[in-house]
Coordinates of C-alpha atoms in Angstrom, one line a residue:
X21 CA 27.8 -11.1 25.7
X22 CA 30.8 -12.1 27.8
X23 CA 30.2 -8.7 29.8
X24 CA 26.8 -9.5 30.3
X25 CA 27.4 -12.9 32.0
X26 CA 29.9 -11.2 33.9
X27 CA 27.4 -9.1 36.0
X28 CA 24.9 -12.0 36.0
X29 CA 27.4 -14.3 37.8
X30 CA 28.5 -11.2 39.9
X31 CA 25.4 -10.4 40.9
X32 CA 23.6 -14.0 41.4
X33 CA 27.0 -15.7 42.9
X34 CA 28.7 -13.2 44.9
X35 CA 26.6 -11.4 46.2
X36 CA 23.4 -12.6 46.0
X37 CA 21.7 -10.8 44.1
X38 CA 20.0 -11.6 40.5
X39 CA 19.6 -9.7 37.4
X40 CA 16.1 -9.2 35.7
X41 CA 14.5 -7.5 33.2
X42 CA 15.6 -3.9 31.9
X43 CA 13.5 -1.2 33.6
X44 CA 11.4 0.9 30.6
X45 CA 11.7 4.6 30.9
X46 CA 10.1 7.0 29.0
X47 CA 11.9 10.3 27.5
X48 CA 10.6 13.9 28.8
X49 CA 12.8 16.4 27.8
X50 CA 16.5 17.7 26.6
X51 CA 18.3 20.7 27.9
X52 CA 21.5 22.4 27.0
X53 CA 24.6 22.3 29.9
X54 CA 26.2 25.1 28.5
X55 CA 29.5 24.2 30.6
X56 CA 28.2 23.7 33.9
X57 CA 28.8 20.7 36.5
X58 CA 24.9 19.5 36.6
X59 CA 24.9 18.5 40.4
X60 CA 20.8 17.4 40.3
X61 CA 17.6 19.0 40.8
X62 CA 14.9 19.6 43.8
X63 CA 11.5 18.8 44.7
X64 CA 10.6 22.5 43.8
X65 CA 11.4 23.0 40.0
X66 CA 15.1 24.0 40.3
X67 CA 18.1 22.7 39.0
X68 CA 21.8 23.0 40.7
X69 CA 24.8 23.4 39.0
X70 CA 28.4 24.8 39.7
X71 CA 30.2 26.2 37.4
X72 CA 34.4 28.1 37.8
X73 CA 33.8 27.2 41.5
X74 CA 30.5 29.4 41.6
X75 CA 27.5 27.7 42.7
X76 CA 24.0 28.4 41.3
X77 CA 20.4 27.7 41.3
X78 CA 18.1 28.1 38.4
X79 CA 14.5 27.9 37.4
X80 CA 12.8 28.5 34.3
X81 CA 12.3 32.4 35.0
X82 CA 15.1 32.9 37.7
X83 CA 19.1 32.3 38.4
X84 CA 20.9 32.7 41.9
X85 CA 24.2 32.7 42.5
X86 CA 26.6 32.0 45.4
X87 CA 30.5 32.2 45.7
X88 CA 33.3 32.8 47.8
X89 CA 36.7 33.1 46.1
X90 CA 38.3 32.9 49.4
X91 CA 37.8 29.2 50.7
X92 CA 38.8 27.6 47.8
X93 CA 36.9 25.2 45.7
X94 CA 33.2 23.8 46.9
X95 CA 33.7 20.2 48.0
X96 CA 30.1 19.3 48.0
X97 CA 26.9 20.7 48.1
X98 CA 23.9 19.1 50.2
X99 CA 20.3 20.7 48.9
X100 CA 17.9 18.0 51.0
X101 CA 16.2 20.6 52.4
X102 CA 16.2 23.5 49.8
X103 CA 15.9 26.0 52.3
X104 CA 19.1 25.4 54.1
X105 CA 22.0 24.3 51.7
X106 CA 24.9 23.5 52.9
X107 CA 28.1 24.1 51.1
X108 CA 31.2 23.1 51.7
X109 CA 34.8 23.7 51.8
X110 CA 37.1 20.9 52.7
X111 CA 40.1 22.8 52.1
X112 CA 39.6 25.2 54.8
X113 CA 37.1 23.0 56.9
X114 CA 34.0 25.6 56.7
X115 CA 30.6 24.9 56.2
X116 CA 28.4 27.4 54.6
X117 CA 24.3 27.7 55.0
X118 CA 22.4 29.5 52.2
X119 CA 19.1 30.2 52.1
X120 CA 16.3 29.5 49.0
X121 CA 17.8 32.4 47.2
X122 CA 21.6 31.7 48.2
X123 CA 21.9 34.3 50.7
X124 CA 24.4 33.2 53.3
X125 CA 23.2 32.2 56.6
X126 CA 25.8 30.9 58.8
X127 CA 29.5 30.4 58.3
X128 CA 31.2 27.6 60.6
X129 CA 34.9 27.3 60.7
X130 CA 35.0 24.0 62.3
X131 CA 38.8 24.4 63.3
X132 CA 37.9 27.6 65.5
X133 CA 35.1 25.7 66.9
X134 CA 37.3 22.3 67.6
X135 CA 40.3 21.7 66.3
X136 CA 40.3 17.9 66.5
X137 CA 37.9 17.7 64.3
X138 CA 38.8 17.4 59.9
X139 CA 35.9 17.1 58.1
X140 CA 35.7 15.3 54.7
X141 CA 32.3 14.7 54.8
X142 CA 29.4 17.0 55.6
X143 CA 25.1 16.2 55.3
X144 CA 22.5 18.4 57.0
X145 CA 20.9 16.4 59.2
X146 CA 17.5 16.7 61.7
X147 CA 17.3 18.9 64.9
X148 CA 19.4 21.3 63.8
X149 CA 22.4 19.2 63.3
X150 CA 25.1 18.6 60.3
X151 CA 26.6 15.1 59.5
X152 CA 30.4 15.1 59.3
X153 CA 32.8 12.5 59.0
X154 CA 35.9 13.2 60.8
X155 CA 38.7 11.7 59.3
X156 CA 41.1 12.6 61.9
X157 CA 39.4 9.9 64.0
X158 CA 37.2 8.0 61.4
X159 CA 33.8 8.4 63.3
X160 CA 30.6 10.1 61.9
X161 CA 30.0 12.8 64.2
X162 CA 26.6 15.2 64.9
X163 CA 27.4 18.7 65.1
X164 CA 24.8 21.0 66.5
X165 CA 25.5 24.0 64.4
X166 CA 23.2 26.4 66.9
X167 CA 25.2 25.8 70.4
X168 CA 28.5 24.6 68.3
X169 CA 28.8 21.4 69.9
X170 CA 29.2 18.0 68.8
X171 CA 29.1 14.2 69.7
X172 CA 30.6 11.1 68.1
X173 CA 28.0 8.4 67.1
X174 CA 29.1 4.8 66.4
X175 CA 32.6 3.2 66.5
X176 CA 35.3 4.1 64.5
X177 CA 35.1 3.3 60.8
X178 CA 37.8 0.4 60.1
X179 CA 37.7 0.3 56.0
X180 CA 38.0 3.5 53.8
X181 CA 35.1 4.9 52.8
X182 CA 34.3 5.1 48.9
X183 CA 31.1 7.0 49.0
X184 CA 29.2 9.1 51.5
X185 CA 25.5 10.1 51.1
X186 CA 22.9 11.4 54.1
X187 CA 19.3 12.6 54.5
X188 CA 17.6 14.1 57.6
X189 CA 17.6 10.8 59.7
X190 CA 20.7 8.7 57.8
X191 CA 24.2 8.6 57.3
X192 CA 25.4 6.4 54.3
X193 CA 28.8 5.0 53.1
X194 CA 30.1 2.4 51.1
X195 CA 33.4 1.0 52.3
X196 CA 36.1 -0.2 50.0
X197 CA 34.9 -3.9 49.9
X198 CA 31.3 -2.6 48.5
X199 CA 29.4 -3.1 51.9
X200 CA 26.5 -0.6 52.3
X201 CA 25.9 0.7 56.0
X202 CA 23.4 3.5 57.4
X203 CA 23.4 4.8 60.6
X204 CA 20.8 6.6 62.3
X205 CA 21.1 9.7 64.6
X206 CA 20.6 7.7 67.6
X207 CA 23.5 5.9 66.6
X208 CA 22.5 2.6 65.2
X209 CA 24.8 1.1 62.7
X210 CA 22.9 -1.4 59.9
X211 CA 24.4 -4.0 57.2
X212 CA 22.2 -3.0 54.1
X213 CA 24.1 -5.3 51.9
X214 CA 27.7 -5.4 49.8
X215 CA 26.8 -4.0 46.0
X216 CA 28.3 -4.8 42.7
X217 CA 31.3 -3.1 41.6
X218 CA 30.3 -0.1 40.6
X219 CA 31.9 3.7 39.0
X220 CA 28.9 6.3 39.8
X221 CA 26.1 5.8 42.2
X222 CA 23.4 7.2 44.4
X223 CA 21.4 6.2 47.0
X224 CA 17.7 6.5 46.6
X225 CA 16.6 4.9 50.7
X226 CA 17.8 2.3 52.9
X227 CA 16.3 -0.4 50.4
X228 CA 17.2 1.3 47.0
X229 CA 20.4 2.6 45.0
X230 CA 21.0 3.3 41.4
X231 CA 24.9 2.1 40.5
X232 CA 26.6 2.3 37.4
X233 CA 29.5 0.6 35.7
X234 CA 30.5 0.7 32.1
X235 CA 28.1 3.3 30.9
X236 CA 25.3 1.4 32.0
X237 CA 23.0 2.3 35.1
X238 CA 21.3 -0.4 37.5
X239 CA 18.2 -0.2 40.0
X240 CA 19.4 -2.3 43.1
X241 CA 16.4 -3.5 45.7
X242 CA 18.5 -4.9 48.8
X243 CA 15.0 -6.3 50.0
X244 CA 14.0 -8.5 47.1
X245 CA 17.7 -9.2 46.0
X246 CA 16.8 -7.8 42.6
X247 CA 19.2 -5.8 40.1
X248 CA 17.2 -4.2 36.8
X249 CA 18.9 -2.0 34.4
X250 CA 17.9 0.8 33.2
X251 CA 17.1 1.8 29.7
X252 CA 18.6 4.4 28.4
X253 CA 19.4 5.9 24.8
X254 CA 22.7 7.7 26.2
X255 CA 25.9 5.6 24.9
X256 CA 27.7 7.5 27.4
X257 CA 27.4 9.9 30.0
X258 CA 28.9 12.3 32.9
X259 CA 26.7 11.5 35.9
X260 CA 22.9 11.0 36.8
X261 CA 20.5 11.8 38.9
X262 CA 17.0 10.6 40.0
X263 CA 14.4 11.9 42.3
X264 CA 10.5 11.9 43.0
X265 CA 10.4 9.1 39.7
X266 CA 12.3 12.0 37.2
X267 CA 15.9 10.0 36.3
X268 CA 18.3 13.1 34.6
X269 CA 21.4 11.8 32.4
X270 CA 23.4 14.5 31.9
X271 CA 27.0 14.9 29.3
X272 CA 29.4 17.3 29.0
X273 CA 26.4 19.4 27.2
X274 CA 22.9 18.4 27.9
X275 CA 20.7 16.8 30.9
X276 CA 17.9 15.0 29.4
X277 CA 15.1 13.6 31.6
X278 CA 13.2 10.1 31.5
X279 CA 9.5 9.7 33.7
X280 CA 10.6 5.8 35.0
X281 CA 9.4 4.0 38.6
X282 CA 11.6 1.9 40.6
X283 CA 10.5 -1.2 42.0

């Protein structure tokens, strides 16, 4: 109870925003992790996972594979377009481009490209451009990875960034006081709103995120100031992720999947 009116005076005081009903989901399925990071799942049927540094893709007849012993271990993997993945190695700044069946495409040392430049963050972007953000200088940059050039976009970031996320168009980061920005590719940078303390989350769009805190998950509209959470039967869990209405709550040893619509 206390807990309770602790995120209700959070989320209608602070911030602004106000708590409503719990959003009903419905239960699809249950299937075995085996030991595997569950990173989330495409548009097309197959499911992502990395497992002793190897990174694979998987579908209900076929499994693909993908690893290279000598860059270290995979930072983050970026599957928007399931074509082109990106993977990549912070360690030795490289990015790595596989294609649908995890072939390698391209390999980009960034440091032999430009050395001013440390990635900790990487996104495919449009035009044939990757996201980074370079924390040598604290901007988001656009990297063309065809003529290996690249351009700064926006100022420098003054607060330290919690959480990156990025689509074709967008950039996203949360800094360390919970505000929400986007910027485009043209270089526009836009307020969304500050968000609830939160320990997991994922941005859906520039209007919607799903944030969770104390083994409980939240939708979050930043347009109608509106924070639902989200029933679930899982007491506790690793991670989640939700895409095309399909939310997946995944343990230490099974994802299970729940049909459910955000406002």
């Amino acid at each position: 109870m206390k807990k309770t009116l602790f995120f209700f005076l959070v989320f209608c005081c602070t911030i602004g925003f106000c708590q409503s009903k719990k959003l009903k989901t419905t239960a699809l399925d249950t299937k075995e992790l085996e030991n595997k990071t569950y990173i989330g799942f495409d548009g097309l049927g197959n499911n992502y996972y990395i497992k002793d540094n190897v990174f694979s893709k998987q579908n209900e007849s076929q499994v693909w594979e993908y690893k290279n012993v000598a860059l270290g271990k995979i930072t983050s993997v970026d599957y928007v377009n399931p074509l082109k993945i990106v993977v990549f190695y912070e360690d030795f700044n490289t990015i790595i481009t596989l294609d649908n069946q995890l072939n390698e495409i391209q390999k980009l040392n960034i440091f032999e490209i430009d050395n001013a430049i440390f990635a900790s963050k990487v996104g495919l972007a449009s035009q044939d451009q990757f996201w980074i953000y370079n924390s040598l200088t604290q901007q988001i940059m656009l990297f063309d990875y065809l003529k290996n050039t690249s351009k700064a976009i926006g100022n420098p970031i003054q607060e330290s960034i919690k959480y990156t996320q990025s689509d074709f168009n967008n950039f996203y980061w949360i800094d360390e006081i919970n505000n929400w920005y986007s910027i485009d590719i043209f270089g526009k940078i836009t307020l969304l709103a500050n968000i609830p303390p939160f320990e997991k989350i994922q941005i859906i769009d520039n209007e919607k995120l799903l944030f969770s805190r104390d083994n409980i998950i939240y939708s979050l509209n930043n347009q109608t100031k509106v924070v639902h959470e989200i029933e679930i039967v899982e007491k506790s869990f690793q991670n989640y992720y939700y895409k095309d209405q399909i939310l997946a709550i995944f343990t230490n040893q099974q994802i299970k999947n729940y049909k459910i619509k955000l406002p």
